[in-house]
Tab-separated table of C-alpha atoms in Angstrom:
chain	number	residue	atom	x	y	z
A	1434	MET	CA	-35.246	-46.149	-20.646
A	1435	LYS	CA	-33.517	-46.943	-23.905
A	1436	GLY	CA	-33.052	-43.901	-26.086
A	1437	GLN	CA	-33.684	-41.505	-23.198
A	1438	PHE	CA	-31.767	-38.232	-23.475
A	1439	GLU	CA	-28.744	-38.239	-21.161
A	1440	MET	CA	-27.866	-34.911	-19.525
A	1441	THR	CA	-24.132	-34.288	-18.893
A	1442	ILE	CA	-21.943	-31.260	-18.311
A	1443	HIS	CA	-21.133	-31.253	-22.024
A	1444	CYS	CA	-24.755	-30.316	-22.709
A	1445	LEU	CA	-24.410	-26.965	-20.966
A	1446	PHE	CA	-24.338	-23.811	-23.055
A	1447	PRO	CA	-20.884	-22.154	-23.352
A	1448	GLU	CA	-22.222	-19.143	-21.421
A	1449	ILE	CA	-23.100	-21.390	-18.462
A	1450	LEU	CA	-19.702	-23.091	-18.613
A	1451	ALA	CA	-18.009	-19.677	-18.570
A	1452	LEU	CA	-19.903	-18.690	-15.433
A	1453	ILE	CA	-18.761	-21.915	-13.743
A	1454	PHE	CA	-15.142	-21.527	-14.866
A	1455	ALA	CA	-15.051	-17.998	-13.467
A	1456	TYR	CA	-15.010	-19.467	-9.928
A	1457	LEU	CA	-11.882	-21.549	-10.566
A	1458	SER	CA	-8.322	-20.629	-9.603
A	1459	VAL	CA	-6.119	-19.142	-12.319
A	1460	ARG	CA	-4.243	-22.425	-12.732
A	1461	ASP	CA	-7.464	-24.444	-13.057
A	1462	LYS	CA	-8.839	-21.991	-15.587
A	1463	GLY	CA	-5.879	-22.805	-17.789
A	1464	ARG	CA	-6.378	-26.531	-17.255
A	1465	VAL	CA	-10.050	-26.627	-18.254
A	1466	ALA	CA	-9.133	-24.840	-21.484
A	1467	GLN	CA	-7.113	-27.940	-22.440
A	1468	VAL	CA	-9.969	-30.457	-21.992
A	1469	CYS	CA	-11.671	-29.993	-25.373
A	1470	THR	CA	-12.424	-27.307	-27.929
A	1471	LYS	CA	-15.830	-26.541	-26.425
A	1472	TRP	CA	-14.357	-25.982	-22.990
A	1473	ARG	CA	-11.471	-24.010	-24.458
A	1474	ASP	CA	-13.860	-21.613	-26.193
A	1475	ALA	CA	-15.855	-21.208	-22.976
A	1476	ALA	CA	-12.692	-20.764	-20.889
A	1477	TYR	CA	-11.513	-17.978	-23.202
A	1478	SER	CA	-14.572	-15.894	-22.380
A	1479	ARG	CA	-13.678	-12.537	-20.840
A	1480	ILE	CA	-16.059	-13.247	-17.963
A	1481	VAL	CA	-13.752	-16.064	-16.831
A	1482	TRP	CA	-10.654	-13.863	-16.657
A	1483	ARG	CA	-12.187	-10.649	-15.356
A	1484	GLY	CA	-9.829	-8.966	-12.862
A	1485	VAL	CA	-7.087	-11.618	-13.252
A	1486	GLN	CA	-3.454	-10.489	-13.240
A	1487	ALA	CA	-1.188	-12.426	-15.594
A	1488	ARG	CA	2.203	-13.261	-14.009
A	1489	LEU	CA	4.777	-13.693	-16.748
A	1490	HIS	CA	8.402	-14.694	-17.209
A	1491	LEU	CA	9.320	-13.097	-20.545
A	1492	ARG	CA	12.515	-14.997	-21.270
A	1493	ARG	CA	11.879	-16.236	-24.790
A	1494	SER	CA	9.771	-15.298	-27.792
A	1495	ASN	CA	6.193	-16.590	-27.820
A	1496	PRO	CA	4.106	-15.152	-30.673
A	1497	PHE	CA	0.875	-16.647	-29.273
A	1498	LEU	CA	1.114	-15.282	-25.712
A	1499	PHE	CA	-0.147	-11.739	-26.064
A	1500	PRO	CA	-2.891	-12.477	-28.622
A	1501	SER	CA	-4.131	-15.089	-26.154
A	1502	LEU	CA	-4.097	-12.603	-23.261
A	1503	ALA	CA	-5.889	-10.004	-25.380
A	1504	LYS	CA	-8.565	-12.515	-26.443
A	1505	ARG	CA	-9.277	-13.346	-22.809
A	1506	GLY	CA	-9.501	-9.671	-21.900
A	1507	ILE	CA	-6.594	-9.755	-19.457
A	1508	ARG	CA	-5.506	-6.187	-18.764
A	1509	LYS	CA	-3.344	-6.578	-15.656
A	1510	ILE	CA	0.243	-7.743	-16.186
A	1511	ARG	CA	2.935	-8.626	-13.637
A	1512	ILE	CA	6.350	-9.139	-15.226
A	1513	LEU	CA	8.409	-11.487	-13.038
A	1514	SER	CA	11.480	-11.449	-15.257
A	1515	LEU	CA	12.158	-9.576	-18.455
A	1516	LYS	CA	14.616	-10.419	-21.218
A	1517	LYS	CA	12.491	-9.230	-24.103
A	1518	SER	CA	11.724	-5.666	-25.083
A	1519	LEU	CA	9.270	-3.895	-22.796
A	1520	SER	CA	7.870	-2.061	-25.816
A	1521	PHE	CA	6.661	-5.400	-27.224
A	1522	VAL	CA	4.582	-5.957	-24.074
A	1523	VAL	CA	2.963	-2.528	-24.132
A	1524	GLN	CA	2.303	-2.473	-27.867
A	1525	SER	CA	0.803	-5.978	-27.846
A	1526	LEU	CA	-1.733	-5.070	-25.132
A	1527	SER	CA	-3.163	-1.740	-26.197
A	1528	CYS	CA	-5.874	-1.832	-23.498
A	1529	ILE	CA	-3.540	-2.617	-20.596
A	1530	GLU	CA	-4.759	-1.212	-17.264
A	1531	SER	CA	-2.034	-2.305	-14.834
A	1532	LEU	CA	1.675	-2.955	-15.408
A	1533	ASN	CA	3.828	-4.277	-12.561
A	1534	LEU	CA	7.587	-4.335	-13.186
A	1535	LYS	CA	8.639	-4.620	-9.548
A	1536	GLY	CA	12.206	-5.828	-9.204
A	1537	CYS	CA	12.938	-5.990	-12.943
A	1538	TYR	CA	16.517	-4.777	-12.536
A	1539	ASN	CA	17.173	-4.500	-16.278
A	1540	VAL	CA	14.432	-1.913	-16.890
A	1541	THR	CA	16.182	1.315	-17.912
A	1542	ASP	CA	15.323	4.765	-19.186
A	1543	THR	CA	15.876	3.459	-22.702
A	1544	SER	CA	13.383	0.611	-22.314
A	1545	ILE	CA	10.808	2.949	-20.742
A	1546	GLY	CA	11.369	5.428	-23.569
A	1547	HIS	CA	10.785	2.785	-26.238
A	1548	ALA	CA	7.722	1.356	-24.463
A	1549	PHE	CA	5.812	4.587	-23.942
A	1550	VAL	CA	5.726	6.363	-27.274
A	1551	LYS	CA	2.020	7.090	-27.541
A	1552	TYR	CA	-0.877	8.039	-25.307
A	1553	LEU	CA	-2.149	5.084	-23.257
A	1554	PRO	CA	-5.495	6.165	-21.786
A	1555	THR	CA	-6.300	2.823	-20.113
A	1556	LEU	CA	-3.109	2.416	-18.061
A	1557	THR	CA	-3.849	3.595	-14.519
A	1558	VAL	CA	-1.460	1.472	-12.402
A	1559	LEU	CA	2.339	1.363	-12.843
A	1560	ASP	CA	4.722	-0.305	-10.389
A	1561	LEU	CA	8.412	0.421	-10.969
A	1562	SER	CA	9.587	-0.331	-7.432
A	1563	LEU	CA	13.191	-1.556	-7.205
A	1564	CYS	CA	13.816	-0.705	-10.867
A	1565	LYS	CA	16.973	1.022	-9.733
A	1566	GLN	CA	18.275	2.099	-13.119
A	1567	ILE	CA	15.459	4.456	-14.018
A	1568	THR	CA	15.920	8.216	-13.592
A	1569	ASP	CA	13.936	11.407	-14.078
A	1570	SER	CA	14.044	10.778	-17.833
A	1571	SER	CA	11.612	7.876	-17.400
A	1572	LEU	CA	9.256	10.048	-15.373
A	1573	GLY	CA	9.246	12.521	-18.257
A	1574	LYS	CA	7.997	9.807	-20.616
A	1575	ILE	CA	5.438	8.629	-18.076
A	1576	ALA	CA	4.141	12.152	-17.545
A	1577	ASP	CA	3.827	12.664	-21.315
A	1578	PHE	CA	1.969	9.485	-22.252
A	1579	LEU	CA	0.262	8.129	-19.104
A	1580	LYS	CA	-2.011	11.053	-18.308
A	1581	ASN	CA	-4.628	8.871	-16.586
A	1582	LEU	CA	-2.191	7.215	-14.195
A	1583	GLU	CA	-3.604	6.933	-10.667
A	1584	PHE	CA	-1.083	4.616	-8.974
A	1585	LEU	CA	2.699	5.022	-9.280
A	1586	ASP	CA	5.192	3.051	-7.175
A	1587	LEU	CA	8.793	4.265	-7.296
A	1588	ALA	CA	10.007	2.641	-4.067
A	1589	GLY	CA	13.737	2.038	-4.162
A	1590	CYS	CA	14.257	4.036	-7.362
A	1591	CYS	CA	17.240	5.811	-5.843
A	1592	ASN	CA	18.085	7.932	-8.913
A	1593	ILE	CA	14.807	9.874	-8.884
A	1594	THR	CA	15.251	13.547	-7.927
A	1595	ASN	CA	13.091	16.610	-7.357
A	1596	THR	CA	13.140	17.231	-11.112
A	1597	GLY	CA	11.279	13.967	-11.605
A	1598	LEU	CA	8.581	15.107	-9.183
A	1599	LEU	CA	8.303	18.363	-11.123
A	1600	LEU	CA	7.597	16.319	-14.252
A	1601	CYS	CA	4.955	14.342	-12.347
A	1602	SER	CA	3.311	17.564	-11.226
A	1603	TRP	CA	3.102	18.644	-14.865
A	1604	GLY	CA	1.534	15.574	-16.399
A	1605	LEU	CA	0.069	13.260	-13.741
A	1606	VAL	CA	-2.705	15.384	-12.296
A	1607	LYS	CA	-4.957	12.339	-11.718
A	1608	LEU	CA	-2.394	10.563	-9.532
A	1609	LYS	CA	-3.849	9.251	-6.248
A	1610	HIS	CA	-1.149	6.930	-4.901
A	1611	LEU	CA	2.578	7.726	-4.947
A	1612	ASN	CA	5.292	5.669	-3.251
A	1613	LEU	CA	8.708	7.333	-2.951
A	1614	ARG	CA	10.212	5.054	-0.300
A	1615	SER	CA	14.002	5.332	-0.106
A	1616	CYS	CA	14.211	7.903	-2.908
A	1617	ARG	CA	17.153	9.511	-1.132
A	1618	HIS	CA	17.438	12.588	-3.380
A	1619	ILE	CA	13.878	13.777	-2.724
A	1620	SER	CA	13.743	16.903	-0.554
A	1621	ASP	CA	11.298	19.613	0.472
A	1622	ALA	CA	11.567	21.172	-3.000
A	1623	GLY	CA	10.177	18.011	-4.574
A	1624	ILE	CA	7.219	17.993	-2.198
A	1625	LEU	CA	6.648	21.647	-3.120
A	1626	HIS	CA	6.239	20.545	-6.752
A	1627	LEU	CA	3.788	17.771	-5.817
A	1628	SER	CA	1.751	20.250	-3.796
A	1629	GLY	CA	1.402	22.577	-6.774
A	1630	LEU	CA	2.886	25.502	-4.852
A	1631	SER	CA	6.075	26.060	-6.853
A	1632	ASN	CA	6.608	29.087	-9.060
A	1633	ASN	CA	6.600	26.954	-12.210
A	1634	ILE	CA	3.393	27.846	-14.080
A	1635	ASN	CA	3.166	24.402	-15.695
A	1636	ALA	CA	3.381	22.531	-12.390
A	1637	HIS	CA	-0.271	22.026	-11.526
A	1638	GLY	CA	0.625	19.629	-8.724
A	1639	ASN	CA	-0.760	16.237	-7.781
A	1640	LYS	CA	-3.595	17.549	-5.669
A	1641	ASN	CA	-5.685	14.399	-6.010
A	1642	LEU	CA	-3.160	12.376	-4.012
A	1643	THR	CA	-4.756	10.323	-1.242
A	1644	THR	CA	-1.729	8.147	-0.376
A	1645	LEU	CA	1.866	9.372	-0.152
A	1646	CYS	CA	4.798	7.310	1.106
A	1647	LEU	CA	7.983	9.215	1.982
A	1648	GLN	CA	9.530	6.471	4.104
A	1649	ASP	CA	13.286	6.838	4.544
A	1650	CYS	CA	13.459	10.060	2.515
A	1651	GLN	CA	16.168	11.531	4.719
A	1652	LYS	CA	16.106	15.048	3.235
A	1653	ILE	CA	12.454	15.658	4.161
A	1654	THR	CA	11.959	18.286	6.900
A	1655	ASP	CA	9.111	20.214	8.515
A	1656	ASN	CA	8.956	22.465	5.457
A	1657	ALA	CA	7.705	19.510	3.410
A	1658	LEU	CA	4.898	19.022	5.934
A	1659	ARG	CA	3.929	22.652	5.493
A	1660	HIS	CA	3.757	22.190	1.716
A	1661	ILE	CA	1.653	19.040	2.150
A	1662	SER	CA	-0.801	20.778	4.458
A	1663	LYS	CA	-1.363	23.596	1.983
A	1664	GLY	CA	-1.451	21.705	-1.304
A	1665	LEU	CA	-2.370	18.056	-0.703
A	1666	ILE	CA	-5.594	18.581	1.191
A	1667	ASN	CA	-7.137	15.287	0.005
A	1668	LEU	CA	-4.397	13.175	1.582
A	1669	GLU	CA	-5.720	10.212	3.593
A	1670	CYS	CA	-2.575	8.159	4.209
A	1671	LEU	CA	0.913	9.566	4.882
A	1672	ASN	CA	4.008	7.503	5.654
A	1673	LEU	CA	6.920	9.470	7.142
A	1674	SER	CA	8.681	6.594	8.876
A	1675	PHE	CA	12.470	6.971	9.251
A	1676	CYS	CA	12.290	10.638	8.202
A	1677	CYS	CA	14.710	11.918	10.818
A	1678	GLY	CA	14.319	15.565	9.769
A	1679	ILE	CA	10.702	15.690	11.002
A	1680	SER	CA	10.144	17.344	14.392
A	1681	GLY	CA	7.248	17.642	16.801
A	1682	ALA	CA	6.678	21.239	15.735
A	1683	GLY	CA	6.262	20.158	12.125
A	1684	LEU	CA	3.297	17.956	13.018
A	1685	ALA	CA	1.309	21.133	13.683
A	1686	HIS	CA	1.044	21.518	9.896
A	1687	LEU	CA	-0.504	18.067	9.520
A	1688	ALA	CA	-3.148	18.875	12.118
A	1689	THR	CA	-4.967	20.914	9.473
A	1690	LEU	CA	-5.414	17.924	7.120
A	1691	ARG	CA	-9.037	17.000	7.839
A	1692	SER	CA	-8.978	14.084	5.397
A	1693	LEU	CA	-5.952	12.376	7.009
A	1694	ARG	CA	-6.789	8.912	8.383
A	1695	GLU	CA	-3.449	7.057	8.584
A	1696	LEU	CA	-0.143	8.520	9.785
A	1697	ASN	CA	3.091	6.550	10.123
A	1698	LEU	CA	5.816	8.260	12.182
A	1699	ARG	CA	7.751	5.107	13.012
A	1700	SER	CA	11.409	5.779	13.970
A	1701	CYS	CA	11.105	9.549	13.482
A	1702	GLU	CA	13.675	10.649	16.044
A	1703	GLY	CA	12.401	14.206	16.284
A	1704	VAL	CA	8.758	13.357	17.014
A	1705	ASN	CA	7.874	14.049	20.660
A	1706	ASN	CA	4.976	14.547	23.051
A	1707	GLU	CA	4.498	18.103	21.797
A	1708	GLY	CA	3.973	16.861	18.248
A	1709	ILE	CA	1.287	14.413	19.352
A	1710	ALA	CA	-0.380	17.295	21.210
A	1711	HIS	CA	-0.600	19.230	17.938
A	1712	LEU	CA	-2.314	16.285	16.252
A	1713	ALA	CA	-4.761	15.826	19.112
A	1714	VAL	CA	-5.699	19.494	19.412
A	1715	GLY	CA	-6.213	19.707	15.657
A	1716	GLY	CA	-9.171	17.351	15.900
A	1717	LEU	CA	-7.950	14.853	13.311
A	1718	ASN	CA	-10.078	11.773	12.682
A	1719	LEU	CA	-7.087	9.449	12.565
A	1720	VAL	CA	-7.852	5.732	12.589
A	1721	CYS	CA	-4.213	4.561	12.391
A	1722	LEU	CA	-1.169	6.089	14.135
A	1723	ASP	CA	2.278	4.542	14.484
A	1724	VAL	CA	4.886	6.217	16.713
A	1725	SER	CA	6.896	3.066	17.394
A	1726	PHE	CA	10.607	3.533	18.142
A	1727	CYS	CA	10.146	7.261	18.739
A	1728	ASP	CA	12.344	7.702	21.822
A	1729	LYS	CA	10.690	10.955	22.888
A	1730	ILE	CA	7.182	9.510	23.168
A	1731	GLY	CA	5.906	8.859	26.702
A	1732	ASP	CA	2.816	8.970	28.889
A	1733	VAL	CA	2.258	12.652	28.103
A	1734	ALA	CA	1.688	11.712	24.468
A	1735	LEU	CA	-0.788	9.016	25.527
A	1736	ASN	CA	-2.730	11.620	27.516
A	1737	HIS	CA	-3.023	13.748	24.377
A	1738	ILE	CA	-4.055	10.744	22.280
A	1739	SER	CA	-6.751	9.697	24.747
A	1740	SER	CA	-8.228	13.199	24.823
A	1741	GLY	CA	-8.095	14.146	21.140
A	1742	LEU	CA	-7.724	11.060	18.933
A	1743	ASN	CA	-10.684	8.988	20.121
A	1744	HIS	CA	-11.378	7.272	16.802
A	1745	LEU	CA	-8.079	5.399	16.603
A	1746	GLN	CA	-8.402	1.738	15.608
A	1747	ASN	CA	-4.702	0.946	15.152
A	1748	LEU	CA	-2.022	2.315	17.504
A	1749	GLY	CA	1.705	1.482	17.344
A	1750	LEU	CA	3.785	2.249	20.440
A	1751	ASN	CA	6.567	-0.320	20.178
A	1752	SER	CA	9.721	0.485	22.169
A	1753	SER	CA	8.360	3.775	23.534
A	1754	HIS	CA	8.840	5.026	27.082
A	1755	ILE	CA	5.294	4.490	28.302
A	1756	THR	CA	4.085	3.138	31.648
A	1757	ASP	CA	0.952	1.570	33.068
A	1758	GLU	CA	-0.440	5.026	33.854
A	1759	GLY	CA	-0.519	6.165	30.241
A	1760	LEU	CA	-1.678	2.828	28.863
A	1761	CYS	CA	-4.550	2.618	31.360
A	1762	LYS	CA	-5.759	6.007	30.224
A	1763	ILE	CA	-5.607	4.888	26.594
A	1764	SER	CA	-7.649	1.772	27.368
A	1765	ARG	CA	-10.390	3.824	29.055
A	1766	HIS	CA	-10.820	6.265	26.173
A	1767	LEU	CA	-10.022	4.484	22.891
A	1768	ARG	CA	-12.962	2.095	22.842
A	1769	GLU	CA	-12.747	1.586	19.051
A	1770	LEU	CA	-9.179	0.270	19.192
A	1771	ARG	CA	-8.622	-2.943	17.202
A	1772	VAL	CA	-4.817	-3.251	16.999
A	1773	LEU	CA	-2.402	-2.297	19.800
A	1774	ASN	CA	1.355	-2.769	19.402
A	1775	ILE	CA	3.285	-2.228	22.647
A	1776	GLY	CA	6.168	-4.629	22.078
A	1777	GLN	CA	9.422	-3.832	23.900
A	1778	CYS	CA	7.661	-1.398	26.242
A	1779	THR	CA	9.548	-2.813	29.200
A	1780	GLN	CA	7.747	-0.815	31.917
A	1781	ILE	CA	4.332	-2.333	31.167
A	1782	THR	CA	2.968	-4.662	33.866
A	1783	ASP	CA	-0.174	-6.659	34.604
A	1784	GLN	CA	-1.908	-3.498	35.817
A	1785	SER	CA	-2.291	-2.007	32.348
A	1786	ILE	CA	-2.942	-5.445	30.814
A	1787	ALA	CA	-5.916	-5.824	33.181
A	1788	SER	CA	-7.209	-2.417	32.093
A	1789	ILE	CA	-6.935	-3.443	28.433
A	1790	ALA	CA	-8.830	-6.665	29.127
A	1791	SER	CA	-11.613	-4.764	30.902
A	1792	ASN	CA	-12.101	-1.892	28.469
A	1793	LEU	CA	-10.895	-2.742	24.943
A	1794	ILE	CA	-13.478	-5.387	24.091
A	1795	CYS	CA	-13.155	-4.776	20.320
A	1796	ILE	CA	-9.426	-5.452	20.167
A	1797	THR	CA	-8.251	-8.182	17.784
A	1798	ASN	CA	-4.442	-7.873	17.773
A	1799	ILE	CA	-1.986	-7.191	20.614
A	1800	ASP	CA	1.810	-7.210	20.402
A	1801	LEU	CA	3.523	-7.846	23.760
A	1802	TYR	CA	6.891	-8.807	22.292
A	1803	GLY	CA	9.560	-8.232	24.945
A	1804	CYS	CA	7.159	-6.998	27.661
A	1805	THR	CA	8.988	-9.019	30.310
A	1806	LYS	CA	7.068	-7.639	33.311
A	1807	VAL	CA	3.778	-9.109	32.108
A	1808	THR	CA	3.011	-12.391	33.895
A	1809	LYS	CA	0.707	-15.338	33.294
A	1810	CYS	CA	-1.887	-13.666	35.488
A	1811	GLY	CA	-2.124	-10.726	33.069
A	1812	LEU	CA	-2.218	-12.986	30.037
A	1813	GLU	CA	-5.094	-15.010	31.464
A	1814	LYS	CA	-7.166	-11.857	31.627
A	1815	LEU	CA	-6.451	-11.111	27.963
A	1816	MET	CA	-7.722	-14.548	27.021
A	1817	HIS	CA	-11.253	-13.415	27.922
A	1818	LEU	CA	-11.306	-10.721	25.218
A	1819	PRO	CA	-14.059	-11.897	22.837
A	1820	LYS	CA	-12.502	-10.735	19.543
A	1821	LEU	CA	-8.803	-11.313	20.235
A	1822	ARG	CA	-7.234	-13.228	17.340
A	1823	VAL	CA	-3.494	-12.432	17.440
A	1824	LEU	CA	-1.316	-12.204	20.554
A	1825	ASN	CA	2.451	-11.881	20.048
A	1826	LEU	CA	4.426	-12.994	23.100
A	1827	GLY	CA	7.956	-13.128	21.718
A	1828	LEU	CA	10.628	-12.762	24.442
A	1829	TRP	CA	7.985	-13.195	27.133
A	1830	GLN	CA	9.840	-14.670	30.121
A	1831	ARG	CA	7.334	-15.513	32.876
């Protein structure tokens, strides 16, 4: 009818448009903002950008960038490359919650010192992984001004020492996640500081830690495990892979950590059947255990696992000296198992594969890479597992 009101998308209230735009990808959110002024205003609503992380190349000056991010309420920043001053980023976004500088090779102690000059209560996540120029001096600034930090990634920061961990124990008492992968100077003394057990009266420790990664920290020994067991009692996830100074006897300390759920011992040369026995007897409620490439792990360890670690959902046994006997026992007792990695276990045959197919009905992922004694007959039985989604058969020969 002539003169009848025509309803189009342009008739929607800006609040309704914002709710629609919130479902778009980050790229499309930027595109709809260029359609018209009405859509731009709606697209700049904080509802649209809630939880979005801005990924930025800061190569040239752009006076409109940070006011635009602030207007949209973006508080998570990932710097892909940095040629401008880091202080300009931090000062322009006073309510920043997450700052990711991973791989920004030109970040130095000087740039960290200029960026963090006042208390930043909103910043809780800081990723400095592979920023190889930073030292303990940067951790001093972080401990002074980022008191509410909960997540700190220092992976690959090879100049960090035990002194830096002492500074963290002074100022970062709310820290929950700490990654120290390949921090080669870290030793038992540094873990003592984190645990709050040192003689320094100002070192309160990071006793709220739930996740600690010490992968490839070659100076870590059993003494560090003793410190962890006494001071970091809330720990849920511990990565000790490639820590060659850890022994089976040291795992007895970890058996007292009732909160521990994930333990990575991959390529720990000193870990043996005795160490797994300590974990099993301790009654841990582990859901994830990786002892891949531990040459001293065999069927005896699997007997301990099957008797004391019944809640495991993820088990890594790659390249260990296990046989059908041990694996059959595992399959009869670990009914909650979801992921089983037994790649390069060259003694495994169809016998244990049949036991897995009969008993582990919840399993979703199996790694049989290099298990050359498994035949098509065994694989056909695995195909009947109702929830199996991933089956790795690399180097399978028959």
